[in-house]
CSV table of C-alpha atoms in Angstrom, one decimal:
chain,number,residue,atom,x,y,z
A,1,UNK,CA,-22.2,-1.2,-33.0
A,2,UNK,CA,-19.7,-2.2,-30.2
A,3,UNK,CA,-17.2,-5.3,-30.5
A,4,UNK,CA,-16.8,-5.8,-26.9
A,5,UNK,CA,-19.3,-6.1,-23.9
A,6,UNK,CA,-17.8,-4.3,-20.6
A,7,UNK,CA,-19.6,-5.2,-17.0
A,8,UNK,CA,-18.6,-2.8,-14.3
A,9,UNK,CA,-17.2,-4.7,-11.2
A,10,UNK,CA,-17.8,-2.2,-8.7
A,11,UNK,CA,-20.4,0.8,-8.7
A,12,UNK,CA,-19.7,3.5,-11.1
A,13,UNK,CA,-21.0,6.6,-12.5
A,14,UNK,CA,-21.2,6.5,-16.3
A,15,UNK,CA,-22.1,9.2,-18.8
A,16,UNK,CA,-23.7,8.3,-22.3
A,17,UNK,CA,-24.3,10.5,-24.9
A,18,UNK,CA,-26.2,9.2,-28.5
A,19,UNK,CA,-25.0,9.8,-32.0
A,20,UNK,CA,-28.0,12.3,-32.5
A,21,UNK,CA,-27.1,14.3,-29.5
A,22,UNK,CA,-23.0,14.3,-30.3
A,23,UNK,CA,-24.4,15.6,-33.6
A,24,UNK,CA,-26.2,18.2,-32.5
A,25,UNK,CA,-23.7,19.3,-30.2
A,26,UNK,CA,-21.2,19.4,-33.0
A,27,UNK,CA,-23.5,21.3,-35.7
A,28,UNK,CA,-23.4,24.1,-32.6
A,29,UNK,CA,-19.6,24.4,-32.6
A,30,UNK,CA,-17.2,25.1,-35.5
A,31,UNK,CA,-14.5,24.7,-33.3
A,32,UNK,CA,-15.7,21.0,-32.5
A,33,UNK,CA,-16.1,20.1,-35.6
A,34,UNK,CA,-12.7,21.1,-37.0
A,35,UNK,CA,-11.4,19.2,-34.1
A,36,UNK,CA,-13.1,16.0,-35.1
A,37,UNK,CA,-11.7,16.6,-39.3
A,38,UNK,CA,-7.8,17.2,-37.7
A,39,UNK,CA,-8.5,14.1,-35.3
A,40,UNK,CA,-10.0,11.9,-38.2
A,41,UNK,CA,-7.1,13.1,-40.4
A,42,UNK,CA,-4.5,11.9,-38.2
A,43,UNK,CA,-6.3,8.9,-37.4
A,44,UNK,CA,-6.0,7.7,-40.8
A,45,UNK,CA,-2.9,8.9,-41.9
A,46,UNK,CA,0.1,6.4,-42.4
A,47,UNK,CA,2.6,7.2,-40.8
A,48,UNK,CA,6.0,7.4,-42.8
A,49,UNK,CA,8.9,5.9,-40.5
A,50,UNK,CA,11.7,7.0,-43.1
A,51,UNK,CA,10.2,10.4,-43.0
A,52,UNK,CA,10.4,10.7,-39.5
A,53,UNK,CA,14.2,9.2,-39.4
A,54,UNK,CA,15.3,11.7,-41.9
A,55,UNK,CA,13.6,14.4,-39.8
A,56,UNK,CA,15.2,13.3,-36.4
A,57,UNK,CA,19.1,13.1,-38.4
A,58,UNK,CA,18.1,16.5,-39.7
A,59,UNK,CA,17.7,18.4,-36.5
A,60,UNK,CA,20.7,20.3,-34.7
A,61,UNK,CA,21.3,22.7,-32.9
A,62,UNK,CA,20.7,26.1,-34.9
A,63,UNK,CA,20.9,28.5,-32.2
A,64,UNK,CA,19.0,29.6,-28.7
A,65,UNK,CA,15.7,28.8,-28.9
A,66,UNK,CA,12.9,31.3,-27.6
A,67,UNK,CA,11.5,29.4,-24.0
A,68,UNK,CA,8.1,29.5,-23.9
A,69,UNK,CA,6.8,31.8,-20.8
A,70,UNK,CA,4.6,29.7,-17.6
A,71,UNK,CA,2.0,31.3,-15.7
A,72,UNK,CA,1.4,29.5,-12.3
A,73,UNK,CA,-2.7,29.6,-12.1
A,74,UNK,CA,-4.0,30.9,-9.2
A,75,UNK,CA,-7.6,31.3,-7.3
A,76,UNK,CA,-8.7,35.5,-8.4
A,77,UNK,CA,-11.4,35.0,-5.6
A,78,UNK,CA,-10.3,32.3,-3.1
A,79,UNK,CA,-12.7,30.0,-1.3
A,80,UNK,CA,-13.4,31.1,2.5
A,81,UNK,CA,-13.8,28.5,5.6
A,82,UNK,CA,-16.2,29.6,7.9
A,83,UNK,CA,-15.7,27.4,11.3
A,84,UNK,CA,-18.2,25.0,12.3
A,85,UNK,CA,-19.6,24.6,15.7
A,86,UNK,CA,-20.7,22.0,17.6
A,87,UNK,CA,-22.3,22.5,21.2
A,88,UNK,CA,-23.9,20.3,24.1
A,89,UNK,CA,-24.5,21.2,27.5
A,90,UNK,CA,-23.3,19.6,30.3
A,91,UNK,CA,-25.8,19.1,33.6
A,92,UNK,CA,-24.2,18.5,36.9
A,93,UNK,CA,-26.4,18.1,40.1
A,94,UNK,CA,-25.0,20.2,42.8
A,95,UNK,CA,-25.1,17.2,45.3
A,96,UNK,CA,-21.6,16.2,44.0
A,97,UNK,CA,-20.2,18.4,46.0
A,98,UNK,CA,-22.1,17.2,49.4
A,99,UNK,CA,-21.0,13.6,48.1
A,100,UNK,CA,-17.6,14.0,47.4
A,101,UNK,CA,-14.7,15.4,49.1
A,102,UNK,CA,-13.3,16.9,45.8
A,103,UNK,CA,-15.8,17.8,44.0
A,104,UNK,CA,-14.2,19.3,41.2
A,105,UNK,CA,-12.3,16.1,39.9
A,106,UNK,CA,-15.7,14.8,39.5
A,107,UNK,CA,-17.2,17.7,37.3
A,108,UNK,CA,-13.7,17.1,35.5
A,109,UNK,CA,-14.4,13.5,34.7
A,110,UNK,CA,-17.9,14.2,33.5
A,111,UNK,CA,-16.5,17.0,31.4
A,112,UNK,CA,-13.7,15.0,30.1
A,113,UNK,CA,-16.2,12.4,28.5
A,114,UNK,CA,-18.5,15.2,27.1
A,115,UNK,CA,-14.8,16.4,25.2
A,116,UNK,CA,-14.6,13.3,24.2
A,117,UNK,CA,-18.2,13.0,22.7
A,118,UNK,CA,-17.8,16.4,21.1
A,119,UNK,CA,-14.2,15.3,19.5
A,120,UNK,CA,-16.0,12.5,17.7
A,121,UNK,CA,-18.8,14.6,16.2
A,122,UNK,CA,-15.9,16.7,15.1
A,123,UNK,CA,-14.1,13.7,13.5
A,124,UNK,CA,-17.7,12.8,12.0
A,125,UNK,CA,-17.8,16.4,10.4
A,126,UNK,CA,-14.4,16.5,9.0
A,127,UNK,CA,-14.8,13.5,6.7
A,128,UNK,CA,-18.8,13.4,5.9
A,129,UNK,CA,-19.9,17.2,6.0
A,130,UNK,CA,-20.9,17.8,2.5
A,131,UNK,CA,-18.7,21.4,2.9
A,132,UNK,CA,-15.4,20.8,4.1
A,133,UNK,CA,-15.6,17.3,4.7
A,134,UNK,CA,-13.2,15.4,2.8
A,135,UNK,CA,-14.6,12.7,1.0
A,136,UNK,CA,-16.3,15.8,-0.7
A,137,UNK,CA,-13.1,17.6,-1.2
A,138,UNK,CA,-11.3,15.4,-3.0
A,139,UNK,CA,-10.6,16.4,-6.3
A,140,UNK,CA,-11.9,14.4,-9.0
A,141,UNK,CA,-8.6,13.8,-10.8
A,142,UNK,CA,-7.5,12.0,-7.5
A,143,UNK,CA,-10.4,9.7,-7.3
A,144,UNK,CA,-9.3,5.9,-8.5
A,145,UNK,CA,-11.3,3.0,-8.8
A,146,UNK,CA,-9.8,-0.3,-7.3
A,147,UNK,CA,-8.6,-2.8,-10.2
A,148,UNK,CA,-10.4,-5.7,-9.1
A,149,UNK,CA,-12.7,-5.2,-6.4
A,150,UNK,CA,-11.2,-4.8,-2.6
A,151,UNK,CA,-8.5,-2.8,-1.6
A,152,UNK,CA,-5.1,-4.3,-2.9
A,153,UNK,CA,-1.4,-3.3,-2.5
A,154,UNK,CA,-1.6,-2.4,-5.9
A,155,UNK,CA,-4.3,0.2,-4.8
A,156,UNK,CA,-2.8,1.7,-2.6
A,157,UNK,CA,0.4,1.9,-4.6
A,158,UNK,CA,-1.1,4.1,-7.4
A,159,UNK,CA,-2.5,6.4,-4.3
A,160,UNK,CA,0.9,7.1,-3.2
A,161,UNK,CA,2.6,7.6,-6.9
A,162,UNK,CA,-0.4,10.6,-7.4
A,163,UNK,CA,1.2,12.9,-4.8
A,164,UNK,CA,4.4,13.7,-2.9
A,165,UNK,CA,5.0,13.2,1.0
A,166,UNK,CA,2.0,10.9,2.1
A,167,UNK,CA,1.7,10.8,5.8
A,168,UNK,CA,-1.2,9.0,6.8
A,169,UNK,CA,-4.2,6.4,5.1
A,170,UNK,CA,-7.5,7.0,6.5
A,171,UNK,CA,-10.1,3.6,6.3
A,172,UNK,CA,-12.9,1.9,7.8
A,173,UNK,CA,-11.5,-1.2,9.8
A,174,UNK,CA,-13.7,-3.1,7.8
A,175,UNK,CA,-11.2,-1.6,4.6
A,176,UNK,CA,-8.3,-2.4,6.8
A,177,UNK,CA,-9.5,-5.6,7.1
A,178,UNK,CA,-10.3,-6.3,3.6
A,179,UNK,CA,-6.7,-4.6,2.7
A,180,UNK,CA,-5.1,-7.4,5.0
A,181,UNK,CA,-6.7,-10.0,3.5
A,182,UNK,CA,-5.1,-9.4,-0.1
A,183,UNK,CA,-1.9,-9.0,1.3
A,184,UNK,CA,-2.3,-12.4,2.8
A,185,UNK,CA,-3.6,-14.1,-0.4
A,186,UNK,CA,0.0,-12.7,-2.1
A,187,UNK,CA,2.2,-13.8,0.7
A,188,UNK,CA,3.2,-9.9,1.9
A,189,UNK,CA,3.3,-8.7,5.6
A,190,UNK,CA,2.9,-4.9,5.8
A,191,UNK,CA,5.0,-3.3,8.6
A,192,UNK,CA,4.3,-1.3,11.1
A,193,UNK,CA,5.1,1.9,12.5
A,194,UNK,CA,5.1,3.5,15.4
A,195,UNK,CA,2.9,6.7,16.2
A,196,UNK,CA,2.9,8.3,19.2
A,197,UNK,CA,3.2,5.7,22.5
A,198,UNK,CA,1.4,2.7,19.7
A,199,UNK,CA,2.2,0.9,16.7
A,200,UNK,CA,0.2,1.1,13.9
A,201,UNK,CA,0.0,-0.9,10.5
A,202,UNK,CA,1.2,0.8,7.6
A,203,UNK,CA,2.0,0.4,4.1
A,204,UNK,CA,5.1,1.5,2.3
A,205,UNK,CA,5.9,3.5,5.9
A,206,UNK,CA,2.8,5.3,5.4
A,207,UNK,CA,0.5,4.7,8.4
A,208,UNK,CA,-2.8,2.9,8.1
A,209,UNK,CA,-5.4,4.4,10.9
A,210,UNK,CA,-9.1,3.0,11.3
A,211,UNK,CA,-11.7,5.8,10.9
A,212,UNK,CA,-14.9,4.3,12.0
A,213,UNK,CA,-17.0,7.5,10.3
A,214,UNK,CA,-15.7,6.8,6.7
A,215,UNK,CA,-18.9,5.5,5.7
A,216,UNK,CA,-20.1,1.9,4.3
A,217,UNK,CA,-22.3,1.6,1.3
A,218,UNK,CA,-25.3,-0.4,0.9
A,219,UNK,CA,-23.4,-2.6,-1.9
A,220,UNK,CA,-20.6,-3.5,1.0
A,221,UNK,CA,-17.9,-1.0,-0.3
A,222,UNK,CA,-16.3,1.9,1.7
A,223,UNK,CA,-13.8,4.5,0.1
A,224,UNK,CA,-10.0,4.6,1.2
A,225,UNK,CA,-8.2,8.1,1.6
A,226,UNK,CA,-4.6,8.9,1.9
A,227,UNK,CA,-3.6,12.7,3.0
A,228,UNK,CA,-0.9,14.8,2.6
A,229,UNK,CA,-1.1,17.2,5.8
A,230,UNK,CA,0.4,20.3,7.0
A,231,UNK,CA,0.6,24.1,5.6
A,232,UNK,CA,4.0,24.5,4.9
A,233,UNK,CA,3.6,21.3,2.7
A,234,UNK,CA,1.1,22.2,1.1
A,235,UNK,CA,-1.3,20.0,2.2
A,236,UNK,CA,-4.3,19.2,4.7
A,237,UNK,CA,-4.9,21.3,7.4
A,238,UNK,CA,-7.7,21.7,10.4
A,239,UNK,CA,-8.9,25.1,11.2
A,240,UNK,CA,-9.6,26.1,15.0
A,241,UNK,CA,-9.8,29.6,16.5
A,242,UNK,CA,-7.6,30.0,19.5
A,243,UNK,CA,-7.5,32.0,22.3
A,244,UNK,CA,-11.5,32.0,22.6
A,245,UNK,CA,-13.1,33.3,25.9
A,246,UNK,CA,-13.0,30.2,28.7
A,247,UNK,CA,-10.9,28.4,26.9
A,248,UNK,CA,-10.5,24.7,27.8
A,249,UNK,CA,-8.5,23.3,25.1
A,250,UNK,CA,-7.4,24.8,21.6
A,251,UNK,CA,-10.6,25.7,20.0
A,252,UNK,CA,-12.7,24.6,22.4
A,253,UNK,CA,-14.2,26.8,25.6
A,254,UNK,CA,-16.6,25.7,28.7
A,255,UNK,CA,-18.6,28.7,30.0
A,256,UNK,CA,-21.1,28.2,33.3
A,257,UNK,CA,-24.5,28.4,32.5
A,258,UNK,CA,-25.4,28.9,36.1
A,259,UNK,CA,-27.7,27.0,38.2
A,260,UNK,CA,-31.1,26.2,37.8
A,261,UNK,CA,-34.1,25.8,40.3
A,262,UNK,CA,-33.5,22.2,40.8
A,263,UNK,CA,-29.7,22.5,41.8
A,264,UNK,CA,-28.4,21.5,38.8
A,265,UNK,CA,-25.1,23.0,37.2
A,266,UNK,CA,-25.1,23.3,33.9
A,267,UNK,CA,-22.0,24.2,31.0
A,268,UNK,CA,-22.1,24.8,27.5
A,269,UNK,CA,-19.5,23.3,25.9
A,270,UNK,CA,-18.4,24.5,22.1
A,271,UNK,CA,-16.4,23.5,20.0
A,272,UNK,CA,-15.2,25.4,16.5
A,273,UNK,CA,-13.4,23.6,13.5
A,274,UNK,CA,-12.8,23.0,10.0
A,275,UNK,CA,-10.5,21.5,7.2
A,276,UNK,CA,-9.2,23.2,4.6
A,277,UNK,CA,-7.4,20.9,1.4
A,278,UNK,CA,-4.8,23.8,0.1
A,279,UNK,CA,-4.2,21.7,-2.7
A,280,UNK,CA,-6.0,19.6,-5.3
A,281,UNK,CA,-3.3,16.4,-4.8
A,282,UNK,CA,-3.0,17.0,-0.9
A,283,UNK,CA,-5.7,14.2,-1.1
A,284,UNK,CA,-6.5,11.1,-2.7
A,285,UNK,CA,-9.1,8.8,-2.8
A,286,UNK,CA,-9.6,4.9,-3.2
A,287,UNK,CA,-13.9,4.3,-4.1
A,288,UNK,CA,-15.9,1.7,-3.9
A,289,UNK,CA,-13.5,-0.9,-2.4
A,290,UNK,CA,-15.2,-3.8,-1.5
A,291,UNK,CA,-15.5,-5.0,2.0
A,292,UNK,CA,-16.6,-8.8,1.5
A,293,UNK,CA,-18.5,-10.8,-0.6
């Protein structure tokens, strides 16, 4: 029998487990169930305040004490990060080059805006591949739920006081949004910082950037991450291969295909990438903040 009813504000995953099956799982372990006698014990033990003062007067210091030995855990078999691909090809009628004096810069604009389309399947991969993406890489100890609902300063505070050296907030404009309007009801004005040739909103220096492919839930929420980022920090890092055959741009090659009976040019253009999270509290993650009621 409880006291107290609890609703959930946001979505949630809860576990249950019944007094039969805690009982069954107990009669299984000795180990549990002397556990559950010490916990009970001290539970209901008063606790003696003079006894405790007498103790602390008592102490001194007797001599060098023995310092207990740390071992710094580490992976036996570490995870591998094979890089993913993604392809298209790129079709260019061989008229251009009767059409155009430079035909070249033409094939370059066409192949600038299939980069272009490529890079944002790439930025769709990073956060929402169910490998290495990150919103599946983040470390459960480093998930938080919001306190009341949508995103709040107070949020985004206990993000930051999780890890060391935050360098950049990844959200859904929509999450932006909603963060914005919570500052507003409590009278603050984030600052903003500047990041490469823009400015960009930020909170406590850290910089907020929109990420379109963070997803949105069907109950109107959308999770917030902050990241940590670099190797010799310790933190979140991309994976590309360089120095591929035909390169184009780092991790990335174009390689003729030829041309085909109809005049028609064609490249393949590849792509190879990953993300690797070199540390549990490289990344954090705000869930189920609401968007909007």
């Amino acid at each position: 029998m409880w006291n107290e009813t609890i609703t959930a504000e946001t979505a949630c995953t809860l576990l249950t487990l019944d007094r039969a099956q805690f009982a069954a799982v107990a009669e299984q372990s000795g180990s549990l169930q002397d556990h559950l006698r010490e916990f009970a014990a001290t539970a209901n033990k008063p606790r003696n305040r003079g006894g405790e003062a007498a103790l602390a007067l008592a102490s001194g210091h007797t001599g060098e004490q023995v310092l207990p030995s740390t071992f710094v855990d580490y992976e036996g078999s570490p995870r591998e990060y094979e890089l993913q691909v993604a392809q298209t090809v790129l079709r260019v009628h061989s008229r251009v080059a009767d059409l155009f004096n430079e035909p070249m810069n033409q094939i370059e604009h066409q192949l600038k805006l299939t980069v272009a389309e490529l890079r944002e399947r790439q930025e769709h991969e990073l956060i929402n591949n169910a490998d290495f993406g990150l919103l599946h890489n983040v470390d459960y100890s480093q998930r938080i739920q919001p306190a009341s609902g949508p995103p709040t300063p107070d949020d985004l505070d206990e993000l930051l006081c999780r890890r060391r050296d935050s360098k950049v907030f990844l959200a859904h404009p929509r999450a932006i949004a909603a963060f914005g309007r919570e500052c507003n009801k409590r009278g603050l004005y984030p600052a903003s910082v500047p990041l490469g040739e823009r400015t960009v909103p930020a909170w406590r220096g850290v910089p907020i950037l929109p990420c379109p492919v963070i997803p949105v839930s069907e109950h109107n929420t959308s999770p917030i991450l902050v990241l940590r980022t670099g190797q010799d920090n310790q933190g979140v890092v991309g994976l590309h291969q360089t120095g591929i055959p035909d390169e184009y741009e780092p991790g990335l090659n174009v390689r003729f295909m030829g041309i085909d009976e109809k005049a028609v040019i064609s490249y393949l253009v590849s792509t190879y990438f990953s993300a690797a999270v070199l540390v549990p509290d490289a990344i954090g993650m705000l869930e189920n903040a609401e968007l909007g009621r």
